[in-house]
Amino acid sequence: GLLVQGRVVGAENKADMEAQAQFEINKTTLLSEGSTEKNRVNAAVLLLLSGNSQARDILLVALGAENSAVVRIAVCQALKQSRGWEESIKGKESFIEPLFGMLGSEDAAEGQVAAEALIIYEYKKIRDKLKQILNDKASVPKAKVNAVYAMRIRPDKDAILDMIELLGSDDLSVAGEAGVSLEKVLGIPVGADNNEWARITKELEKKNRDEFIADRLVMQYDKV
């Protein structure tokens, strides 16, 4: 065993001590303003991978760090990376509220990366909250822009259908943002008439998820 302060520590306790030491290193690296961006993101990734509630609490504290956008962005970057992991992160629902709180950030990069981090959730999980932002007259403009962006980046036909619906929004800025986003996703020019959108809506509703994703991939390939 390991000798600590005159006592022999068993293998199990040794492992616990090493894990705690690594946790403290990751916590300090993430929360320190002196860390590099790469190290902060790596620390956030390691905390996410640990899967324990203590690490999750630190990540939530980081997302609520009012005076440190770089720390908040690092956690969002780590959450984005988790989408490609074989196992879903534990307790990820606890990140929904803080991420939505960041959508209205004055920092454009922060609001955008928060919208991108929301992609780890199924669309149906966050759909109502996105619509709430877009329909609420009290929502700040930046939050609305990022809510539409969160819809645009999703490989989900329901998100596209929701953006088509937004074309008729009373909020002209929301309608305009939806039009620009739909042009980027579907290639349909801004200002297409209602008959055209009705036709597109019917076509989308007929497609299953795999067909929709295949069409998106073809469109992206054509753009490249």
PDB file of C-alpha atoms in Angstrom:
ATOM      1  CA  GLY A   1       0.000   0.000   0.000  1.00  0.00           C
ATOM      2  CA  LEU A   2       0.868   3.696  -0.097  1.00  0.00           C
ATOM      3  CA  LEU A   3       2.517   5.220   2.994  1.00  0.00           C
ATOM      4  CA  VAL A   4       0.808   8.507   3.940  1.00  0.00           C
ATOM      5  CA  GLN A   5       1.723  10.315   7.197  1.00  0.00           C
ATOM      6  CA  GLY A   6       3.009   7.099   8.776  1.00  0.00           C
ATOM      7  CA  ARG A   7      -0.039   5.037   7.762  1.00  0.00           C
ATOM      8  CA  VAL A   8      -0.329   2.419   5.051  1.00  0.00           C
ATOM      9  CA  VAL A   9      -3.172   3.240   2.693  1.00  0.00           C
ATOM     10  CA  GLY A  10      -4.850   0.371   0.853  1.00  0.00           C
ATOM     11  CA  ALA A  11      -5.168   0.214  -2.927  1.00  0.00           C
ATOM     12  CA  GLU A  12      -8.834   1.277  -2.837  1.00  0.00           C
ATOM     13  CA  ASN A  13      -8.132   4.326  -0.678  1.00  0.00           C
ATOM     14  CA  LYS A  14      -5.138   5.155  -2.829  1.00  0.00           C
ATOM     15  CA  ALA A  15      -7.340   5.183  -5.912  1.00  0.00           C
ATOM     16  CA  ASP A  16      -9.835   7.462  -4.145  1.00  0.00           C
ATOM     17  CA  MET A  17      -7.061   9.856  -3.133  1.00  0.00           C
ATOM     18  CA  GLU A  18      -5.691   9.964  -6.671  1.00  0.00           C
ATOM     19  CA  ALA A  19      -9.156  10.588  -8.084  1.00  0.00           C
ATOM     20  CA  GLN A  20      -9.736  13.416  -5.601  1.00  0.00           C
ATOM     21  CA  ALA A  21      -6.358  14.948  -6.426  1.00  0.00           C
ATOM     22  CA  GLN A  22      -7.157  14.815 -10.146  1.00  0.00           C
ATOM     23  CA  PHE A  23     -10.558  16.363  -9.459  1.00  0.00           C
ATOM     24  CA  GLU A  24      -8.931  19.292  -7.636  1.00  0.00           C
ATOM     25  CA  ILE A  25      -6.481  19.812 -10.506  1.00  0.00           C
ATOM     26  CA  ASN A  26      -9.303  19.830 -13.067  1.00  0.00           C
ATOM     27  CA  LYS A  27     -11.395  22.173 -10.929  1.00  0.00           C
ATOM     28  CA  THR A  28      -8.536  24.650 -10.497  1.00  0.00           C
ATOM     29  CA  THR A  29      -7.617  24.510 -14.195  1.00  0.00           C
ATOM     30  CA  LEU A  30     -11.193  25.138 -15.302  1.00  0.00           C
ATOM     31  CA  LEU A  31     -11.936  27.996 -12.928  1.00  0.00           C
ATOM     32  CA  SER A  32      -8.559  29.746 -13.179  1.00  0.00           C
ATOM     33  CA  GLU A  33      -8.413  32.817 -15.399  1.00  0.00           C
ATOM     34  CA  GLY A  34      -4.737  32.034 -15.914  1.00  0.00           C
ATOM     35  CA  SER A  35      -5.410  28.739 -17.716  1.00  0.00           C
ATOM     36  CA  THR A  36      -5.241  28.505 -21.490  1.00  0.00           C
ATOM     37  CA  GLU A  37      -8.444  27.924 -23.434  1.00  0.00           C
ATOM     38  CA  LYS A  38      -7.308  24.430 -24.437  1.00  0.00           C
ATOM     39  CA  ASN A  39      -6.521  23.446 -20.836  1.00  0.00           C
ATOM     40  CA  ARG A  40      -9.829  24.823 -19.581  1.00  0.00           C
ATOM     41  CA  VAL A  41     -11.777  22.798 -22.157  1.00  0.00           C
ATOM     42  CA  ASN A  42      -9.735  19.667 -21.394  1.00  0.00           C
ATOM     43  CA  ALA A  43     -10.421  20.098 -17.672  1.00  0.00           C
ATOM     44  CA  ALA A  44     -14.153  20.492 -18.340  1.00  0.00           C
ATOM     45  CA  VAL A  45     -14.104  17.352 -20.511  1.00  0.00           C
ATOM     46  CA  LEU A  46     -12.391  15.340 -17.748  1.00  0.00           C
ATOM     47  CA  LEU A  47     -14.925  16.568 -15.190  1.00  0.00           C
ATOM     48  CA  LEU A  48     -17.775  15.549 -17.494  1.00  0.00           C
ATOM     49  CA  LEU A  49     -16.223  12.146 -18.108  1.00  0.00           C
ATOM     50  CA  SER A  50     -15.898  11.468 -14.378  1.00  0.00           C
ATOM     51  CA  GLY A  51     -19.681  11.303 -14.214  1.00  0.00           C
ATOM     52  CA  ASN A  52     -19.942  12.045 -10.494  1.00  0.00           C
ATOM     53  CA  SER A  53     -22.178  14.642  -8.893  1.00  0.00           C
ATOM     54  CA  GLN A  54     -19.254  16.557  -7.351  1.00  0.00           C
ATOM     55  CA  ALA A  55     -17.761  17.194 -10.785  1.00  0.00           C
ATOM     56  CA  ARG A  56     -21.169  18.092 -12.206  1.00  0.00           C
ATOM     57  CA  ASP A  57     -21.674  20.646  -9.423  1.00  0.00           C
ATOM     58  CA  ILE A  58     -18.386  22.334 -10.337  1.00  0.00           C
ATOM     59  CA  LEU A  59     -19.419  22.502 -13.989  1.00  0.00           C
ATOM     60  CA  LEU A  60     -22.719  24.102 -12.976  1.00  0.00           C
ATOM     61  CA  VAL A  61     -20.818  26.609 -10.831  1.00  0.00           C
ATOM     62  CA  ALA A  62     -18.633  27.357 -13.858  1.00  0.00           C
ATOM     63  CA  LEU A  63     -21.684  27.962 -16.071  1.00  0.00           C
ATOM     64  CA  GLY A  64     -22.936  30.412 -13.465  1.00  0.00           C
ATOM     65  CA  ALA A  65     -19.620  32.264 -13.186  1.00  0.00           C
ATOM     66  CA  GLU A  66     -20.965  35.752 -13.925  1.00  0.00           C
ATOM     67  CA  ASN A  67     -17.604  37.435 -14.418  1.00  0.00           C
ATOM     68  CA  SER A  68     -15.902  34.789 -16.522  1.00  0.00           C
ATOM     69  CA  ALA A  69     -17.216  34.199 -20.037  1.00  0.00           C
ATOM     70  CA  VAL A  70     -14.125  32.138 -20.923  1.00  0.00           C
ATOM     71  CA  VAL A  71     -14.976  29.615 -18.196  1.00  0.00           C
ATOM     72  CA  ARG A  72     -18.604  29.362 -19.316  1.00  0.00           C
ATOM     73  CA  ILE A  73     -17.533  28.911 -22.931  1.00  0.00           C
ATOM     74  CA  ALA A  74     -15.106  26.119 -21.954  1.00  0.00           C
ATOM     75  CA  VAL A  75     -17.922  24.132 -20.343  1.00  0.00           C
ATOM     76  CA  CYS A  76     -20.090  24.627 -23.440  1.00  0.00           C
ATOM     77  CA  GLN A  77     -17.249  23.380 -25.642  1.00  0.00           C
ATOM     78  CA  ALA A  78     -16.913  20.276 -23.464  1.00  0.00           C
ATOM     79  CA  LEU A  79     -20.669  19.642 -23.641  1.00  0.00           C
ATOM     80  CA  LYS A  80     -20.508  19.911 -27.436  1.00  0.00           C
ATOM     81  CA  GLN A  81     -17.727  17.311 -27.530  1.00  0.00           C
ATOM     82  CA  SER A  82     -19.777  14.916 -25.412  1.00  0.00           C
ATOM     83  CA  ARG A  83     -22.223  14.462 -28.289  1.00  0.00           C
ATOM     84  CA  GLY A  84     -19.722  12.151 -29.964  1.00  0.00           C
ATOM     85  CA  TRP A  85     -19.134   9.984 -26.904  1.00  0.00           C
ATOM     86  CA  GLU A  86     -20.440   6.427 -26.800  1.00  0.00           C
ATOM     87  CA  GLU A  87     -22.165   6.980 -23.455  1.00  0.00           C
ATOM     88  CA  SER A  88     -24.405   9.927 -22.647  1.00  0.00           C
ATOM     89  CA  ILE A  89     -23.195  12.096 -19.778  1.00  0.00           C
ATOM     90  CA  LYS A  90     -24.954  11.557 -16.464  1.00  0.00           C
ATOM     91  CA  GLY A  91     -27.355  14.187 -15.187  1.00  0.00           C
ATOM     92  CA  LYS A  92     -27.094  16.283 -18.335  1.00  0.00           C
ATOM     93  CA  GLU A  93     -30.609  17.670 -17.784  1.00  0.00           C
ATOM     94  CA  SER A  94     -29.138  19.891 -15.058  1.00  0.00           C
ATOM     95  CA  PHE A  95     -27.295  21.901 -17.725  1.00  0.00           C
ATOM     96  CA  ILE A  96     -30.423  22.913 -19.665  1.00  0.00           C
ATOM     97  CA  GLU A  97     -31.394  25.945 -17.565  1.00  0.00           C
ATOM     98  CA  PRO A  98     -27.902  27.507 -17.410  1.00  0.00           C
ATOM     99  CA  LEU A  99     -27.425  27.027 -21.152  1.00  0.00           C
ATOM    100  CA  PHE A 100     -30.714  28.740 -21.902  1.00  0.00           C
ATOM    101  CA  GLY A 101     -29.666  31.539 -19.571  1.00  0.00           C
ATOM    102  CA  MET A 102     -26.582  32.097 -21.733  1.00  0.00           C
ATOM    103  CA  LEU A 103     -28.489  32.492 -25.016  1.00  0.00           C
ATOM    104  CA  GLY A 104     -29.081  36.182 -24.320  1.00  0.00           C
ATOM    105  CA  SER A 105     -25.441  36.913 -23.481  1.00  0.00           C
ATOM    106  CA  GLU A 106     -23.970  40.222 -24.644  1.00  0.00           C
ATOM    107  CA  ASP A 107     -20.952  38.174 -25.759  1.00  0.00           C
ATOM    108  CA  ALA A 108     -21.903  36.898 -29.233  1.00  0.00           C
ATOM    109  CA  ALA A 109     -19.480  33.956 -29.061  1.00  0.00           C
ATOM    110  CA  GLU A 110     -20.889  32.851 -25.714  1.00  0.00           C
ATOM    111  CA  GLY A 111     -24.509  32.932 -26.845  1.00  0.00           C
ATOM    112  CA  GLN A 112     -23.670  30.995 -29.989  1.00  0.00           C
ATOM    113  CA  VAL A 113     -21.662  28.275 -28.263  1.00  0.00           C
ATOM    114  CA  ALA A 114     -24.464  27.847 -25.706  1.00  0.00           C
ATOM    115  CA  ALA A 115     -26.881  27.280 -28.594  1.00  0.00           C
ATOM    116  CA  GLU A 116     -24.455  24.741 -30.048  1.00  0.00           C
ATOM    117  CA  ALA A 117     -24.152  22.935 -26.701  1.00  0.00           C
ATOM    118  CA  LEU A 118     -27.939  22.439 -26.668  1.00  0.00           C
ATOM    119  CA  ILE A 119     -27.502  19.962 -29.519  1.00  0.00           C
ATOM    120  CA  ILE A 120     -26.710  17.249 -26.937  1.00  0.00           C
ATOM    121  CA  TYR A 121     -30.443  17.151 -26.132  1.00  0.00           C
ATOM    122  CA  GLU A 122     -33.230  15.694 -28.223  1.00  0.00           C
ATOM    123  CA  TYR A 123     -35.131  18.485 -29.897  1.00  0.00           C
ATOM    124  CA  LYS A 124     -38.391  17.572 -28.182  1.00  0.00           C
ATOM    125  CA  LYS A 125     -36.631  18.124 -24.852  1.00  0.00           C
ATOM    126  CA  ILE A 126     -35.855  21.787 -25.542  1.00  0.00           C
ATOM    127  CA  ARG A 127     -38.445  22.683 -28.186  1.00  0.00           C
ATOM    128  CA  ASP A 128     -40.944  24.352 -25.862  1.00  0.00           C
ATOM    129  CA  LYS A 129     -38.254  26.444 -24.164  1.00  0.00           C
ATOM    130  CA  LEU A 130     -36.941  27.685 -27.514  1.00  0.00           C
ATOM    131  CA  LYS A 131     -40.453  28.609 -28.617  1.00  0.00           C
ATOM    132  CA  GLN A 132     -41.037  30.378 -25.313  1.00  0.00           C
ATOM    133  CA  ILE A 133     -38.049  32.634 -25.948  1.00  0.00           C
ATOM    134  CA  LEU A 134     -39.168  33.352 -29.508  1.00  0.00           C
ATOM    135  CA  ASN A 135     -42.759  34.119 -28.542  1.00  0.00           C
ATOM    136  CA  ASP A 136     -41.954  36.218 -25.485  1.00  0.00           C
ATOM    137  CA  LYS A 137     -41.894  39.942 -26.284  1.00  0.00           C
ATOM    138  CA  ALA A 138     -39.696  40.469 -23.228  1.00  0.00           C
ATOM    139  CA  SER A 139     -36.910  38.209 -24.558  1.00  0.00           C
ATOM    140  CA  VAL A 140     -33.752  40.083 -25.526  1.00  0.00           C
ATOM    141  CA  PRO A 141     -33.016  40.125 -29.296  1.00  0.00           C
ATOM    142  CA  LYS A 142     -29.756  38.187 -28.906  1.00  0.00           C
ATOM    143  CA  ALA A 143     -31.588  35.338 -27.147  1.00  0.00           C
ATOM    144  CA  LYS A 144     -34.048  35.136 -30.043  1.00  0.00           C
ATOM    145  CA  VAL A 145     -31.276  35.084 -32.641  1.00  0.00           C
ATOM    146  CA  ASN A 146     -29.514  32.277 -30.791  1.00  0.00           C
ATOM    147  CA  ALA A 147     -32.767  30.354 -30.295  1.00  0.00           C
ATOM    148  CA  VAL A 148     -33.295  30.326 -34.066  1.00  0.00           C
ATOM    149  CA  TYR A 149     -29.645  29.323 -34.517  1.00  0.00           C
ATOM    150  CA  ALA A 150     -30.184  26.421 -32.076  1.00  0.00           C
ATOM    151  CA  MET A 151     -32.989  25.237 -34.366  1.00  0.00           C
ATOM    152  CA  ARG A 152     -30.983  25.725 -37.577  1.00  0.00           C
ATOM    153  CA  ILE A 153     -28.019  23.563 -36.603  1.00  0.00           C
ATOM    154  CA  ARG A 154     -30.126  20.539 -35.675  1.00  0.00           C
ATOM    155  CA  PRO A 155     -30.518  17.563 -38.056  1.00  0.00           C
ATOM    156  CA  ASP A 156     -34.202  17.443 -37.162  1.00  0.00           C
ATOM    157  CA  LYS A 157     -37.125  18.078 -39.497  1.00  0.00           C
ATOM    158  CA  ASP A 158     -39.314  19.325 -36.638  1.00  0.00           C
ATOM    159  CA  ALA A 159     -36.824  22.143 -36.087  1.00  0.00           C
ATOM    160  CA  ILE A 160     -37.097  23.074 -39.770  1.00  0.00           C
ATOM    161  CA  LEU A 161     -40.894  22.975 -39.619  1.00  0.00           C
ATOM    162  CA  ASP A 162     -40.800  25.228 -36.559  1.00  0.00           C
ATOM    163  CA  MET A 163     -38.614  27.725 -38.431  1.00  0.00           C
ATOM    164  CA  ILE A 164     -41.065  27.726 -41.342  1.00  0.00           C
ATOM    165  CA  GLU A 165     -43.790  28.513 -38.821  1.00  0.00           C
ATOM    166  CA  LEU A 166     -41.675  31.409 -37.507  1.00  0.00           C
ATOM    167  CA  LEU A 167     -41.840  33.073 -40.932  1.00  0.00           C
ATOM    168  CA  GLY A 168     -45.301  34.249 -39.899  1.00  0.00           C
ATOM    169  CA  SER A 169     -44.144  35.638 -36.537  1.00  0.00           C
ATOM    170  CA  ASP A 170     -45.417  39.064 -35.506  1.00  0.00           C
ATOM    171  CA  ASP A 171     -41.842  39.809 -34.474  1.00  0.00           C
ATOM    172  CA  LEU A 172     -40.280  40.829 -37.777  1.00  0.00           C
ATOM    173  CA  SER A 173     -36.764  40.243 -36.475  1.00  0.00           C
ATOM    174  CA  VAL A 174     -37.644  36.627 -35.623  1.00  0.00           C
ATOM    175  CA  ALA A 175     -39.343  36.116 -38.996  1.00  0.00           C
ATOM    176  CA  GLY A 176     -36.301  37.597 -40.741  1.00  0.00           C
ATOM    177  CA  GLU A 177     -33.849  35.419 -38.810  1.00  0.00           C
ATOM    178  CA  ALA A 178     -35.927  32.320 -39.621  1.00  0.00           C
ATOM    179  CA  GLY A 179     -35.933  33.258 -43.317  1.00  0.00           C
ATOM    180  CA  VAL A 180     -32.156  33.661 -43.426  1.00  0.00           C
ATOM    181  CA  SER A 181     -31.658  30.380 -41.550  1.00  0.00           C
ATOM    182  CA  LEU A 182     -33.994  28.474 -43.871  1.00  0.00           C
ATOM    183  CA  GLU A 183     -32.129  29.821 -46.890  1.00  0.00           C
ATOM    184  CA  LYS A 184     -28.882  28.488 -45.410  1.00  0.00           C
ATOM    185  CA  VAL A 185     -30.398  25.084 -44.588  1.00  0.00           C
ATOM    186  CA  LEU A 186     -32.734  24.470 -47.527  1.00  0.00           C
ATOM    187  CA  GLY A 187     -31.459  26.885 -50.140  1.00  0.00           C
ATOM    188  CA  ILE A 188     -34.903  28.492 -50.460  1.00  0.00           C
ATOM    189  CA  PRO A 189     -34.446  32.236 -51.028  1.00  0.00           C
ATOM    190  CA  VAL A 190     -35.717  34.713 -48.474  1.00  0.00           C
ATOM    191  CA  GLY A 191     -39.113  36.024 -49.573  1.00  0.00           C
ATOM    192  CA  ALA A 192     -40.449  32.795 -51.112  1.00  0.00           C
ATOM    193  CA  ASP A 193     -44.247  32.912 -51.222  1.00  0.00           C
ATOM    194  CA  ASN A 194     -46.603  31.042 -48.911  1.00  0.00           C
ATOM    195  CA  ASN A 195     -47.492  28.461 -51.568  1.00  0.00           C
ATOM    196  CA  GLU A 196     -43.850  27.474 -51.866  1.00  0.00           C
ATOM    197  CA  TRP A 197     -43.494  27.057 -48.103  1.00  0.00           C
ATOM    198  CA  ALA A 198     -46.747  25.058 -47.952  1.00  0.00           C
ATOM    199  CA  ARG A 199     -45.330  22.690 -50.586  1.00  0.00           C
ATOM    200  CA  ILE A 200     -42.023  22.332 -48.725  1.00  0.00           C
ATOM    201  CA  THR A 201     -43.848  21.698 -45.444  1.00  0.00           C
ATOM    202  CA  LYS A 202     -45.864  18.872 -47.006  1.00  0.00           C
ATOM    203  CA  GLU A 203     -42.711  17.288 -48.438  1.00  0.00           C
ATOM    204  CA  LEU A 204     -40.916  17.465 -45.098  1.00  0.00           C
ATOM    205  CA  GLU A 205     -43.845  15.957 -43.222  1.00  0.00           C
ATOM    206  CA  LYS A 206     -43.738  12.911 -45.524  1.00  0.00           C
ATOM    207  CA  LYS A 207     -40.059  12.202 -44.870  1.00  0.00           C
ATOM    208  CA  ASN A 208     -38.829  10.008 -42.040  1.00  0.00           C
ATOM    209  CA  ARG A 209     -35.772  10.980 -40.000  1.00  0.00           C
ATOM    210  CA  ASP A 210     -33.270   9.014 -42.109  1.00  0.00           C
ATOM    211  CA  GLU A 211     -34.592  10.491 -45.359  1.00  0.00           C
ATOM    212  CA  PHE A 212     -34.402  13.980 -43.923  1.00  0.00           C
ATOM    213  CA  ILE A 213     -30.813  13.544 -42.716  1.00  0.00           C
ATOM    214  CA  ALA A 214     -29.810  12.068 -46.095  1.00  0.00           C
ATOM    215  CA  ASP A 215     -31.252  15.120 -47.855  1.00  0.00           C
ATOM    216  CA  ARG A 216     -29.364  17.444 -45.484  1.00  0.00           C
ATOM    217  CA  LEU A 217     -26.097  15.646 -46.214  1.00  0.00           C
ATOM    218  CA  VAL A 218     -26.672  15.922 -49.975  1.00  0.00           C
ATOM    219  CA  MET A 219     -27.358  19.660 -49.646  1.00  0.00           C
ATOM    220  CA  GLN A 220     -24.216  20.181 -47.567  1.00  0.00           C
ATOM    221  CA  TYR A 221     -22.166  18.217 -50.108  1.00  0.00           C
ATOM    222  CA  ASP A 222     -23.566  20.317 -52.966  1.00  0.00           C
ATOM    223  CA  LYS A 223     -22.614  23.512 -51.117  1.00  0.00           C
ATOM    224  CA  VAL A 224     -19.055  22.276 -50.653  1.00  0.00           C
TER     225      VAL A 224
END
